[in-house]
Amino acid sequence: MHKYLVLFLTTALLLGCSLDESDEPGRYSDSTLVNGINEPTSTFSIDADGASYSNARRFLNDGIMPPPDALRTEELINYFDYDYPQPEGPHPIGLNGEVSRCPWAPAHKLIRIGIKGQTIEEEDIPPSNLVFLIDVSGSMGSVRKLPLLQEAFKLLAQELTAEDRVAIVTYAGQAGVALPSTAGDQTETIINAIEGLTSGGSTAGADGINTAYEIALENYIEEGNNRVILATDGDFNVGPSSTEELVQLIEEKREQGVFLTVLGFGTGNLNDQLMEQIANNGNGTYEYIDNQQQAEKVLVEELGKLYTVA
């Protein structure tokens, strides 16, 4: 956990400035005003997803207004670094906050609460057992999808060390292993496997996830960072692919110590809501990669987000 979540509250009212889930699955609606006297508590997620910001940026760069359901307020905030101090004491989470007058309702107070996860020092970073789970179906053929994905994973491959391990599982009509679990310092071998990927066929997403988790468990590192990194446009359309089944599988593997990070690519059939949900259930984050700069931000500059601290 490497980024932050900021929560804005007033002392008398919880203002409806964020998005809440509506009764219609996959849709969001404006939250309503809540009387703080009658409902004096609020809960919120502390996952550090940042996908919504880069996805909205992609829409705007294309001259299109982002659809409301693509805007998750906390992810627009999480995208940025607030330079909070490191947590002190035995706990890996630090709290920061301040109180000010509410600009649009001066009789009320505005409280900012910031949460900071501990940054792992380089010498303390645990070895990683990673499985790149890469969608190579026909829908990934455009320049914003598989080619950008390959450049992104090549950046990550150059950050790995001899103590790390990485495998590559692909899925289209069926799942396949493009690279068995390999020492992280075999950079040329890993990059060659990434460059050799091509797209075509339908999307057996569930089969790919099963294969990826099997390899992750076979190469499990005790006290290490055991993680599947799913990269896709989110189009699961072959096999047992209901959201409930996928979430159940991901939760089972989470309890066995293998977590899930999700990277979204491309336009058109991006299943944004599903990808955000399965990342949350896999103790991981969800990011959207819209260009080379964003790939470097997520997979190099913010590499610490691949490590769970709490």
PDB file of C-alpha atoms in Angstrom:
ATOM      1  CA  MET A   1       0.000   0.000   0.000  1.00  0.00           C
ATOM      2  CA  HIS A   2       1.881   3.043  -1.237  1.00  0.00           C
ATOM      3  CA  LYS A   3      -0.645   5.769  -2.001  1.00  0.00           C
ATOM      4  CA  TYR A   4      -3.200   7.695  -0.030  1.00  0.00           C
ATOM      5  CA  LEU A   5      -6.877   8.280   0.468  1.00  0.00           C
ATOM      6  CA  VAL A   6      -8.272  11.600   1.597  1.00  0.00           C
ATOM      7  CA  LEU A   7     -11.701  11.757   3.224  1.00  0.00           C
ATOM      8  CA  PHE A   8     -13.584  15.032   3.576  1.00  0.00           C
ATOM      9  CA  LEU A   9     -16.163  15.327   6.379  1.00  0.00           C
ATOM     10  CA  THR A  10     -18.038  18.145   8.082  1.00  0.00           C
ATOM     11  CA  THR A  11     -18.820  18.076  11.765  1.00  0.00           C
ATOM     12  CA  ALA A  12     -22.581  18.142  11.172  1.00  0.00           C
ATOM     13  CA  LEU A  13     -23.070  16.721   7.679  1.00  0.00           C
ATOM     14  CA  LEU A  14     -21.388  14.114   5.521  1.00  0.00           C
ATOM     15  CA  LEU A  15     -21.453  15.968   2.220  1.00  0.00           C
ATOM     16  CA  GLY A  16     -22.531  14.105  -0.896  1.00  0.00           C
ATOM     17  CA  CYS A  17     -19.501  14.862  -3.041  1.00  0.00           C
ATOM     18  CA  SER A  18     -18.430  11.284  -3.777  1.00  0.00           C
ATOM     19  CA  LEU A  19     -20.039   8.443  -5.696  1.00  0.00           C
ATOM     20  CA  ASP A  20     -21.951   5.630  -4.067  1.00  0.00           C
ATOM     21  CA  GLU A  21     -23.049   2.359  -5.604  1.00  0.00           C
ATOM     22  CA  SER A  22     -26.586   2.543  -6.921  1.00  0.00           C
ATOM     23  CA  ASP A  23     -29.192  -0.192  -6.906  1.00  0.00           C
ATOM     24  CA  GLU A  24     -28.298  -1.027 -10.505  1.00  0.00           C
ATOM     25  CA  PRO A  25     -25.165  -3.252 -10.678  1.00  0.00           C
ATOM     26  CA  GLY A  26     -22.210  -1.575 -12.368  1.00  0.00           C
ATOM     27  CA  ARG A  27     -23.811   1.878 -12.080  1.00  0.00           C
ATOM     28  CA  TYR A  28     -23.041   4.723  -9.719  1.00  0.00           C
ATOM     29  CA  SER A  29     -25.062   7.670  -8.501  1.00  0.00           C
ATOM     30  CA  ASP A  30     -24.449  10.827  -6.491  1.00  0.00           C
ATOM     31  CA  SER A  31     -24.523  10.193  -2.759  1.00  0.00           C
ATOM     32  CA  THR A  32     -27.107  11.980  -0.674  1.00  0.00           C
ATOM     33  CA  LEU A  33     -26.666  14.299   2.282  1.00  0.00           C
ATOM     34  CA  VAL A  34     -26.399  12.467   5.584  1.00  0.00           C
ATOM     35  CA  ASN A  35     -27.273  14.018   8.926  1.00  0.00           C
ATOM     36  CA  GLY A  36     -24.180  13.492  11.069  1.00  0.00           C
ATOM     37  CA  ILE A  37     -26.175  13.693  14.292  1.00  0.00           C
ATOM     38  CA  ASN A  38     -28.261  10.669  13.305  1.00  0.00           C
ATOM     39  CA  GLU A  39     -25.395   8.836  11.537  1.00  0.00           C
ATOM     40  CA  PRO A  40     -22.181   9.902  13.298  1.00  0.00           C
ATOM     41  CA  THR A  41     -19.881   7.297  11.741  1.00  0.00           C
ATOM     42  CA  SER A  42     -18.542   6.734   8.243  1.00  0.00           C
ATOM     43  CA  THR A  43     -16.611   3.854   6.720  1.00  0.00           C
ATOM     44  CA  PHE A  44     -14.380   3.926   3.685  1.00  0.00           C
ATOM     45  CA  SER A  45     -11.970   1.727   1.778  1.00  0.00           C
ATOM     46  CA  ILE A  46      -8.214   2.280   2.079  1.00  0.00           C
ATOM     47  CA  ASP A  47      -7.237   0.556  -1.154  1.00  0.00           C
ATOM     48  CA  ALA A  48      -4.889   2.660  -3.258  1.00  0.00           C
ATOM     49  CA  ASP A  49      -6.377   2.250  -6.745  1.00  0.00           C
ATOM     50  CA  GLY A  50      -5.626   5.085  -9.155  1.00  0.00           C
ATOM     51  CA  ALA A  51      -7.172   3.807 -12.388  1.00  0.00           C
ATOM     52  CA  SER A  52     -10.035   6.277 -12.574  1.00  0.00           C
ATOM     53  CA  TYR A  53      -7.775   9.299 -12.998  1.00  0.00           C
ATOM     54  CA  SER A  54      -5.762   7.963 -15.949  1.00  0.00           C
ATOM     55  CA  ASN A  55      -8.897   6.494 -17.532  1.00  0.00           C
ATOM     56  CA  ALA A  56     -10.653   9.882 -17.296  1.00  0.00           C
ATOM     57  CA  ARG A  57      -7.564  11.547 -18.717  1.00  0.00           C
ATOM     58  CA  ARG A  58      -7.677   9.193 -21.688  1.00  0.00           C
ATOM     59  CA  PHE A  59     -11.293  10.155 -22.405  1.00  0.00           C
ATOM     60  CA  LEU A  60     -10.477  13.865 -22.198  1.00  0.00           C
ATOM     61  CA  ASN A  61      -7.399  13.538 -24.404  1.00  0.00           C
ATOM     62  CA  ASP A  62      -9.652  11.895 -26.989  1.00  0.00           C
ATOM     63  CA  GLY A  63     -12.070  14.834 -26.782  1.00  0.00           C
ATOM     64  CA  ILE A  64     -14.763  12.822 -24.976  1.00  0.00           C
ATOM     65  CA  MET A  65     -16.388  13.529 -21.608  1.00  0.00           C
ATOM     66  CA  PRO A  66     -15.812  10.547 -19.284  1.00  0.00           C
ATOM     67  CA  PRO A  67     -19.001   8.653 -18.399  1.00  0.00           C
ATOM     68  CA  PRO A  68     -20.019   9.203 -14.762  1.00  0.00           C
ATOM     69  CA  ASP A  69     -19.598   5.528 -13.925  1.00  0.00           C
ATOM     70  CA  ALA A  70     -15.898   5.730 -14.821  1.00  0.00           C
ATOM     71  CA  LEU A  71     -15.259   8.381 -12.151  1.00  0.00           C
ATOM     72  CA  ARG A  72     -14.477   7.012  -8.702  1.00  0.00           C
ATOM     73  CA  THR A  73     -13.705  10.043  -6.589  1.00  0.00           C
ATOM     74  CA  GLU A  74     -11.217   8.359  -4.248  1.00  0.00           C
ATOM     75  CA  GLU A  75      -9.112   7.185  -7.206  1.00  0.00           C
ATOM     76  CA  LEU A  76      -8.856  10.720  -8.563  1.00  0.00           C
ATOM     77  CA  ILE A  77      -7.389  11.677  -5.188  1.00  0.00           C
ATOM     78  CA  ASN A  78      -5.232   8.547  -4.818  1.00  0.00           C
ATOM     79  CA  TYR A  79      -3.436   9.278  -8.085  1.00  0.00           C
ATOM     80  CA  PHE A  80      -1.296  11.995  -6.500  1.00  0.00           C
ATOM     81  CA  ASP A  81       1.512  11.915  -3.946  1.00  0.00           C
ATOM     82  CA  TYR A  82       0.804  14.033  -0.857  1.00  0.00           C
ATOM     83  CA  ASP A  83       4.262  13.586   0.714  1.00  0.00           C
ATOM     84  CA  TYR A  84       2.885  12.499   4.083  1.00  0.00           C
ATOM     85  CA  PRO A  85       5.477  11.564   6.736  1.00  0.00           C
ATOM     86  CA  GLN A  86       6.296   7.919   7.338  1.00  0.00           C
ATOM     87  CA  PRO A  87       4.230   6.123   9.997  1.00  0.00           C
ATOM     88  CA  GLU A  88       5.862   6.102  13.423  1.00  0.00           C
ATOM     89  CA  GLY A  89       5.767   3.300  15.952  1.00  0.00           C
ATOM     90  CA  PRO A  90       4.980  -0.387  15.416  1.00  0.00           C
ATOM     91  CA  HIS A  91       2.083   0.073  12.993  1.00  0.00           C
ATOM     92  CA  PRO A  92       2.500   0.216   9.188  1.00  0.00           C
ATOM     93  CA  ILE A  93      -0.287   2.798   8.755  1.00  0.00           C
ATOM     94  CA  GLY A  94      -0.054   6.502   9.605  1.00  0.00           C
ATOM     95  CA  LEU A  95      -2.904   9.006   9.908  1.00  0.00           C
ATOM     96  CA  ASN A  96      -2.670  12.673   8.976  1.00  0.00           C
ATOM     97  CA  GLY A  97      -5.344  15.328   9.233  1.00  0.00           C
ATOM     98  CA  GLU A  98      -6.302  18.950   9.587  1.00  0.00           C
ATOM     99  CA  VAL A  99      -9.418  20.995  10.243  1.00  0.00           C
ATOM    100  CA  SER A 100     -10.491  24.154   8.432  1.00  0.00           C
ATOM    101  CA  ARG A 101     -13.595  26.210   7.789  1.00  0.00           C
ATOM    102  CA  CYS A 102     -15.815  24.760   5.071  1.00  0.00           C
ATOM    103  CA  PRO A 103     -15.586  27.160   2.060  1.00  0.00           C
ATOM    104  CA  TRP A 104     -19.182  26.611   0.867  1.00  0.00           C
ATOM    105  CA  ALA A 105     -20.744  26.421   4.365  1.00  0.00           C
ATOM    106  CA  PRO A 106     -18.726  28.666   6.746  1.00  0.00           C
ATOM    107  CA  ALA A 107     -20.736  27.548   9.772  1.00  0.00           C
ATOM    108  CA  HIS A 108     -19.357  24.046   9.301  1.00  0.00           C
ATOM    109  CA  LYS A 109     -15.857  22.590   9.610  1.00  0.00           C
ATOM    110  CA  LEU A 110     -14.005  20.588   6.974  1.00  0.00           C
ATOM    111  CA  ILE A 111     -11.845  17.706   8.166  1.00  0.00           C
ATOM    112  CA  ARG A 112      -9.193  16.130   5.947  1.00  0.00           C
ATOM    113  CA  ILE A 113      -8.011  12.670   6.912  1.00  0.00           C
ATOM    114  CA  GLY A 114      -5.036  11.239   5.037  1.00  0.00           C
ATOM    115  CA  ILE A 115      -3.789   7.663   5.343  1.00  0.00           C
ATOM    116  CA  LYS A 116      -0.165   6.765   4.620  1.00  0.00           C
ATOM    117  CA  GLY A 117       1.092   3.214   4.206  1.00  0.00           C
ATOM    118  CA  GLN A 118       4.657   2.492   5.250  1.00  0.00           C
ATOM    119  CA  THR A 119       7.229   2.740   2.469  1.00  0.00           C
ATOM    120  CA  ILE A 120       9.469  -0.317   2.352  1.00  0.00           C
ATOM    121  CA  GLU A 121      13.172   0.538   2.254  1.00  0.00           C
ATOM    122  CA  GLU A 122      15.048  -0.966  -0.681  1.00  0.00           C
ATOM    123  CA  GLU A 123      17.148  -3.232   1.528  1.00  0.00           C
ATOM    124  CA  ASP A 124      13.998  -4.571   3.203  1.00  0.00           C
ATOM    125  CA  ILE A 125      12.005  -5.344   0.046  1.00  0.00           C
ATOM    126  CA  PRO A 126      11.014  -9.038   0.129  1.00  0.00           C
ATOM    127  CA  PRO A 127      11.657 -11.263  -2.884  1.00  0.00           C
ATOM    128  CA  SER A 128       8.803 -11.407  -5.379  1.00  0.00           C
ATOM    129  CA  ASN A 129       7.169 -14.404  -6.994  1.00  0.00           C
ATOM    130  CA  LEU A 130       5.257 -12.781  -9.845  1.00  0.00           C
ATOM    131  CA  VAL A 131       3.069 -14.250 -12.552  1.00  0.00           C
ATOM    132  CA  PHE A 132       2.283 -11.921 -15.442  1.00  0.00           C
ATOM    133  CA  LEU A 133      -1.199 -12.933 -16.631  1.00  0.00           C
ATOM    134  CA  ILE A 134      -1.520 -11.327 -20.061  1.00  0.00           C
ATOM    135  CA  ASP A 135      -4.602 -11.094 -22.247  1.00  0.00           C
ATOM    136  CA  VAL A 136      -3.570 -11.849 -25.844  1.00  0.00           C
ATOM    137  CA  SER A 137      -7.075 -12.244 -27.272  1.00  0.00           C
ATOM    138  CA  GLY A 138      -8.109 -10.612 -30.529  1.00  0.00           C
ATOM    139  CA  SER A 139      -9.515  -7.581 -28.714  1.00  0.00           C
ATOM    140  CA  MET A 140      -5.976  -6.734 -27.530  1.00  0.00           C
ATOM    141  CA  GLY A 141      -4.635  -6.155 -31.051  1.00  0.00           C
ATOM    142  CA  SER A 142      -4.829  -2.340 -31.165  1.00  0.00           C
ATOM    143  CA  VAL A 143      -1.797  -0.136 -30.529  1.00  0.00           C
ATOM    144  CA  ARG A 144      -3.133   1.036 -27.151  1.00  0.00           C
ATOM    145  CA  LYS A 145      -3.437  -2.505 -25.875  1.00  0.00           C
ATOM    146  CA  LEU A 146      -0.922  -5.321 -26.416  1.00  0.00           C
ATOM    147  CA  PRO A 147       1.962  -3.187 -27.804  1.00  0.00           C
ATOM    148  CA  LEU A 148       1.661  -0.740 -24.886  1.00  0.00           C
ATOM    149  CA  LEU A 149       1.287  -3.651 -22.469  1.00  0.00           C
ATOM    150  CA  GLN A 150       4.516  -5.194 -23.771  1.00  0.00           C
ATOM    151  CA  GLU A 151       6.432  -1.949 -23.276  1.00  0.00           C
ATOM    152  CA  ALA A 152       5.023  -1.646 -19.746  1.00  0.00           C
ATOM    153  CA  PHE A 153       6.039  -5.149 -18.691  1.00  0.00           C
ATOM    154  CA  LYS A 154       9.505  -4.718 -20.192  1.00  0.00           C
ATOM    155  CA  LEU A 155       9.961  -1.776 -17.819  1.00  0.00           C
ATOM    156  CA  LEU A 156       8.938  -3.932 -14.856  1.00  0.00           C
ATOM    157  CA  ALA A 157      11.211  -6.779 -15.985  1.00  0.00           C
ATOM    158  CA  GLN A 158      14.207  -4.468 -15.692  1.00  0.00           C
ATOM    159  CA  GLU A 159      13.388  -3.799 -12.029  1.00  0.00           C
ATOM    160  CA  LEU A 160      13.578  -7.454 -10.951  1.00  0.00           C
ATOM    161  CA  THR A 161      16.534  -9.036  -9.139  1.00  0.00           C
ATOM    162  CA  ALA A 162      18.064 -12.503  -8.836  1.00  0.00           C
ATOM    163  CA  GLU A 163      15.963 -13.131  -5.711  1.00  0.00           C
ATOM    164  CA  ASP A 164      12.744 -12.573  -7.655  1.00  0.00           C
ATOM    165  CA  ARG A 165      10.919 -14.986  -9.916  1.00  0.00           C
ATOM    166  CA  VAL A 166       8.567 -14.266 -12.796  1.00  0.00           C
ATOM    167  CA  ALA A 167       6.386 -16.395 -15.059  1.00  0.00           C
ATOM    168  CA  ILE A 168       4.190 -15.352 -17.977  1.00  0.00           C
ATOM    169  CA  VAL A 169       0.771 -16.884 -18.582  1.00  0.00           C
ATOM    170  CA  THR A 170      -1.262 -15.847 -21.616  1.00  0.00           C
ATOM    171  CA  TYR A 171      -4.898 -16.412 -22.431  1.00  0.00           C
ATOM    172  CA  ALA A 172      -6.993 -16.179 -25.580  1.00  0.00           C
ATOM    173  CA  GLY A 173      -8.996 -19.195 -26.757  1.00  0.00           C
ATOM    174  CA  GLN A 174      -7.217 -21.118 -23.996  1.00  0.00           C
ATOM    175  CA  ALA A 175      -4.531 -20.442 -21.418  1.00  0.00           C
ATOM    176  CA  GLY A 176      -0.855 -21.008 -22.207  1.00  0.00           C
ATOM    177  CA  VAL A 177       2.515 -20.553 -20.498  1.00  0.00           C
ATOM    178  CA  ALA A 178       4.770 -18.190 -22.435  1.00  0.00           C
ATOM    179  CA  LEU A 179       7.488 -18.306 -19.784  1.00  0.00           C
ATOM    180  CA  PRO A 180       7.865 -20.787 -16.911  1.00  0.00           C
ATOM    181  CA  SER A 181       8.895 -19.341 -13.564  1.00  0.00           C
ATOM    182  CA  THR A 182      12.300 -17.759 -14.162  1.00  0.00           C
ATOM    183  CA  ALA A 183      14.857 -15.950 -12.014  1.00  0.00           C
ATOM    184  CA  GLY A 184      14.307 -12.193 -12.141  1.00  0.00           C
ATOM    185  CA  ASP A 185      17.861 -11.425 -13.230  1.00  0.00           C
ATOM    186  CA  GLN A 186      17.320 -13.301 -16.518  1.00  0.00           C
ATOM    187  CA  THR A 187      16.195 -10.012 -18.032  1.00  0.00           C
ATOM    188  CA  GLU A 188      16.894 -10.853 -21.669  1.00  0.00           C
ATOM    189  CA  THR A 189      14.941 -14.120 -21.449  1.00  0.00           C
ATOM    190  CA  ILE A 190      11.981 -12.370 -19.822  1.00  0.00           C
ATOM    191  CA  ILE A 191      11.960  -9.508 -22.325  1.00  0.00           C
ATOM    192  CA  ASN A 192      12.217 -11.904 -25.278  1.00  0.00           C
ATOM    193  CA  ALA A 193       9.151 -13.758 -23.999  1.00  0.00           C
ATOM    194  CA  ILE A 194       7.256 -10.479 -23.665  1.00  0.00           C
ATOM    195  CA  GLU A 195       8.236  -9.329 -27.153  1.00  0.00           C
ATOM    196  CA  GLY A 196       7.129 -12.662 -28.616  1.00  0.00           C
ATOM    197  CA  LEU A 197       3.490 -12.223 -27.579  1.00  0.00           C
ATOM    198  CA  THR A 198       0.875 -11.861 -30.332  1.00  0.00           C
ATOM    199  CA  SER A 199      -2.892 -11.370 -30.164  1.00  0.00           C
ATOM    200  CA  GLY A 200      -5.766 -13.417 -31.584  1.00  0.00           C
ATOM    201  CA  GLY A 201      -8.748 -15.540 -30.592  1.00  0.00           C
ATOM    202  CA  SER A 202     -11.443 -15.276 -27.938  1.00  0.00           C
ATOM    203  CA  THR A 203     -10.948 -14.570 -24.233  1.00  0.00           C
ATOM    204  CA  ALA A 204     -10.679 -17.490 -21.787  1.00  0.00           C
ATOM    205  CA  GLY A 205      -9.994 -15.189 -18.853  1.00  0.00           C
ATOM    206  CA  ALA A 206     -11.050 -17.600 -16.123  1.00  0.00           C
ATOM    207  CA  ASP A 207      -8.783 -20.365 -17.493  1.00  0.00           C
ATOM    208  CA  GLY A 208      -5.863 -17.961 -17.518  1.00  0.00           C
ATOM    209  CA  ILE A 209      -6.427 -16.919 -13.912  1.00  0.00           C
ATOM    210  CA  ASN A 210      -6.539 -20.558 -12.783  1.00  0.00           C
ATOM    211  CA  THR A 211      -3.262 -21.341 -14.559  1.00  0.00           C
ATOM    212  CA  ALA A 212      -1.584 -18.222 -13.171  1.00  0.00           C
ATOM    213  CA  TYR A 213      -2.548 -19.060  -9.596  1.00  0.00           C
ATOM    214  CA  GLU A 214      -1.334 -22.645 -10.002  1.00  0.00           C
ATOM    215  CA  ILE A 215       2.115 -21.412 -11.075  1.00  0.00           C
ATOM    216  CA  ALA A 216       2.196 -18.803  -8.293  1.00  0.00           C
ATOM    217  CA  LEU A 217       1.462 -21.468  -5.664  1.00  0.00           C
ATOM    218  CA  GLU A 218       4.002 -23.898  -7.141  1.00  0.00           C
ATOM    219  CA  ASN A 219       6.728 -21.248  -6.748  1.00  0.00           C
ATOM    220  CA  TYR A 220       5.448 -19.741  -3.500  1.00  0.00           C
ATOM    221  CA  ILE A 221       8.033 -17.777  -1.502  1.00  0.00           C
ATOM    222  CA  GLU A 222       7.513 -17.800   2.260  1.00  0.00           C
ATOM    223  CA  GLU A 223       7.422 -14.224   3.600  1.00  0.00           C
ATOM    224  CA  GLY A 224       7.713 -13.057  -0.015  1.00  0.00           C
ATOM    225  CA  ASN A 225       5.520 -11.027  -2.345  1.00  0.00           C
ATOM    226  CA  ASN A 226       3.466 -13.666  -4.152  1.00  0.00           C
ATOM    227  CA  ARG A 227       1.313 -11.942  -6.728  1.00  0.00           C
ATOM    228  CA  VAL A 228      -0.488 -12.372 -10.033  1.00  0.00           C
ATOM    229  CA  ILE A 229      -0.434  -9.246 -12.218  1.00  0.00           C
ATOM    230  CA  LEU A 230      -3.379  -9.344 -14.609  1.00  0.00           C
ATOM    231  CA  ALA A 231      -3.098  -7.124 -17.696  1.00  0.00           C
ATOM    232  CA  THR A 232      -6.190  -6.935 -19.887  1.00  0.00           C
ATOM    233  CA  ASP A 233      -8.900  -4.817 -21.444  1.00  0.00           C
ATOM    234  CA  GLY A 234     -11.247  -6.695 -19.103  1.00  0.00           C
ATOM    235  CA  ASP A 235     -13.166  -8.616 -21.761  1.00  0.00           C
ATOM    236  CA  PHE A 236     -13.927 -12.013 -20.135  1.00  0.00           C
ATOM    237  CA  ASN A 237     -16.244 -13.754 -22.576  1.00  0.00           C
ATOM    238  CA  VAL A 238     -15.381 -17.470 -22.621  1.00  0.00           C
ATOM    239  CA  GLY A 239     -15.742 -20.069 -19.868  1.00  0.00           C
ATOM    240  CA  PRO A 240     -16.980 -19.701 -16.276  1.00  0.00           C
ATOM    241  CA  SER A 241     -16.635 -15.946 -16.137  1.00  0.00           C
ATOM    242  CA  SER A 242     -19.378 -14.665 -13.857  1.00  0.00           C
ATOM    243  CA  THR A 243     -18.210 -11.992 -11.464  1.00  0.00           C
ATOM    244  CA  GLU A 244     -19.233 -14.087  -8.449  1.00  0.00           C
ATOM    245  CA  GLU A 245     -17.152 -17.080  -9.552  1.00  0.00           C
ATOM    246  CA  LEU A 246     -14.101 -14.941 -10.290  1.00  0.00           C
ATOM    247  CA  VAL A 247     -14.343 -13.115  -6.967  1.00  0.00           C
ATOM    248  CA  GLN A 248     -14.693 -16.396  -5.055  1.00  0.00           C
ATOM    249  CA  LEU A 249     -11.593 -17.822  -6.751  1.00  0.00           C
ATOM    250  CA  ILE A 250      -9.566 -14.679  -6.100  1.00  0.00           C
ATOM    251  CA  GLU A 251     -10.599 -14.589  -2.449  1.00  0.00           C
ATOM    252  CA  GLU A 252      -9.621 -18.243  -1.992  1.00  0.00           C
ATOM    253  CA  LYS A 253      -6.149 -17.617  -3.427  1.00  0.00           C
ATOM    254  CA  ARG A 254      -5.797 -14.443  -1.357  1.00  0.00           C
ATOM    255  CA  GLU A 255      -6.275 -16.540   1.786  1.00  0.00           C
ATOM    256  CA  GLN A 256      -3.486 -18.821   0.510  1.00  0.00           C
ATOM    257  CA  GLY A 257      -1.148 -15.825   0.273  1.00  0.00           C
ATOM    258  CA  VAL A 258      -1.288 -15.019  -3.461  1.00  0.00           C
ATOM    259  CA  PHE A 259      -2.574 -11.524  -4.186  1.00  0.00           C
ATOM    260  CA  LEU A 260      -3.819  -9.914  -7.393  1.00  0.00           C
ATOM    261  CA  THR A 261      -2.895  -6.639  -9.084  1.00  0.00           C
ATOM    262  CA  VAL A 262      -4.885  -5.542 -12.160  1.00  0.00           C
ATOM    263  CA  LEU A 263      -3.687  -3.314 -15.017  1.00  0.00           C
ATOM    264  CA  GLY A 264      -6.228  -2.080 -17.555  1.00  0.00           C
ATOM    265  CA  PHE A 265      -5.429  -1.201 -21.167  1.00  0.00           C
ATOM    266  CA  GLY A 266      -7.263   0.129 -24.178  1.00  0.00           C
ATOM    267  CA  THR A 267     -10.651   1.460 -25.115  1.00  0.00           C
ATOM    268  CA  GLY A 268     -14.017   0.210 -26.281  1.00  0.00           C
ATOM    269  CA  ASN A 269     -14.672  -2.893 -24.191  1.00  0.00           C
ATOM    270  CA  LEU A 270     -12.792  -1.935 -21.018  1.00  0.00           C
ATOM    271  CA  ASN A 271     -14.639  -3.721 -18.208  1.00  0.00           C
ATOM    272  CA  ASP A 272     -13.670  -1.124 -15.633  1.00  0.00           C
ATOM    273  CA  GLN A 273     -16.076  -2.113 -12.852  1.00  0.00           C
ATOM    274  CA  LEU A 274     -15.119  -5.804 -12.936  1.00  0.00           C
ATOM    275  CA  MET A 275     -11.396  -5.066 -12.898  1.00  0.00           C
ATOM    276  CA  GLU A 276     -11.705  -2.722  -9.929  1.00  0.00           C
ATOM    277  CA  GLN A 277     -13.758  -5.286  -8.016  1.00  0.00           C
ATOM    278  CA  ILE A 278     -11.456  -8.250  -8.508  1.00  0.00           C
ATOM    279  CA  ALA A 279      -8.367  -6.193  -7.597  1.00  0.00           C
ATOM    280  CA  ASN A 280     -10.027  -5.148  -4.335  1.00  0.00           C
ATOM    281  CA  ASN A 281     -10.862  -8.768  -3.523  1.00  0.00           C
ATOM    282  CA  GLY A 282      -7.315  -9.851  -4.326  1.00  0.00           C
ATOM    283  CA  ASN A 283      -5.546  -7.516  -1.868  1.00  0.00           C
ATOM    284  CA  GLY A 284      -4.165  -5.567  -4.792  1.00  0.00           C
ATOM    285  CA  THR A 285      -4.600  -2.338  -6.695  1.00  0.00           C
ATOM    286  CA  TYR A 286      -6.163  -1.495 -10.023  1.00  0.00           C
ATOM    287  CA  GLU A 287      -4.414   0.896 -12.408  1.00  0.00           C
ATOM    288  CA  TYR A 288      -5.190   1.970 -15.944  1.00  0.00           C
ATOM    289  CA  ILE A 289      -2.281   2.375 -18.389  1.00  0.00           C
ATOM    290  CA  ASP A 290      -3.034   4.895 -21.142  1.00  0.00           C
ATOM    291  CA  ASN A 291       0.501   5.730 -22.313  1.00  0.00           C
ATOM    292  CA  GLN A 292       4.198   4.994 -21.829  1.00  0.00           C
ATOM    293  CA  GLN A 293       4.574   7.666 -19.159  1.00  0.00           C
ATOM    294  CA  GLN A 294       1.782   6.120 -17.102  1.00  0.00           C
ATOM    295  CA  ALA A 295       3.403   2.687 -17.469  1.00  0.00           C
ATOM    296  CA  GLU A 296       6.635   4.065 -16.025  1.00  0.00           C
ATOM    297  CA  LYS A 297       4.756   5.770 -13.181  1.00  0.00           C
ATOM    298  CA  VAL A 298       2.915   2.598 -12.153  1.00  0.00           C
ATOM    299  CA  LEU A 299       5.569  -0.064 -12.724  1.00  0.00           C
ATOM    300  CA  VAL A 300       8.788   1.808 -11.942  1.00  0.00           C
ATOM    301  CA  GLU A 301       8.186   4.942  -9.859  1.00  0.00           C
ATOM    302  CA  GLU A 302       5.425   3.345  -7.767  1.00  0.00           C
ATOM    303  CA  LEU A 303       6.807  -0.174  -7.693  1.00  0.00           C
ATOM    304  CA  GLY A 304       6.141  -0.249  -3.949  1.00  0.00           C
ATOM    305  CA  LYS A 305       2.418  -0.603  -4.658  1.00  0.00           C
ATOM    306  CA  LEU A 306       3.160  -4.219  -5.562  1.00  0.00           C
ATOM    307  CA  TYR A 307       3.942  -4.889  -1.892  1.00  0.00           C
ATOM    308  CA  THR A 308       1.199  -5.156   0.718  1.00  0.00           C
ATOM    309  CA  VAL A 309       2.095  -3.674   4.117  1.00  0.00           C
ATOM    310  CA  ALA A 310      -1.229  -4.046   5.953  1.00  0.00           C
TER     311      ALA A 310
END
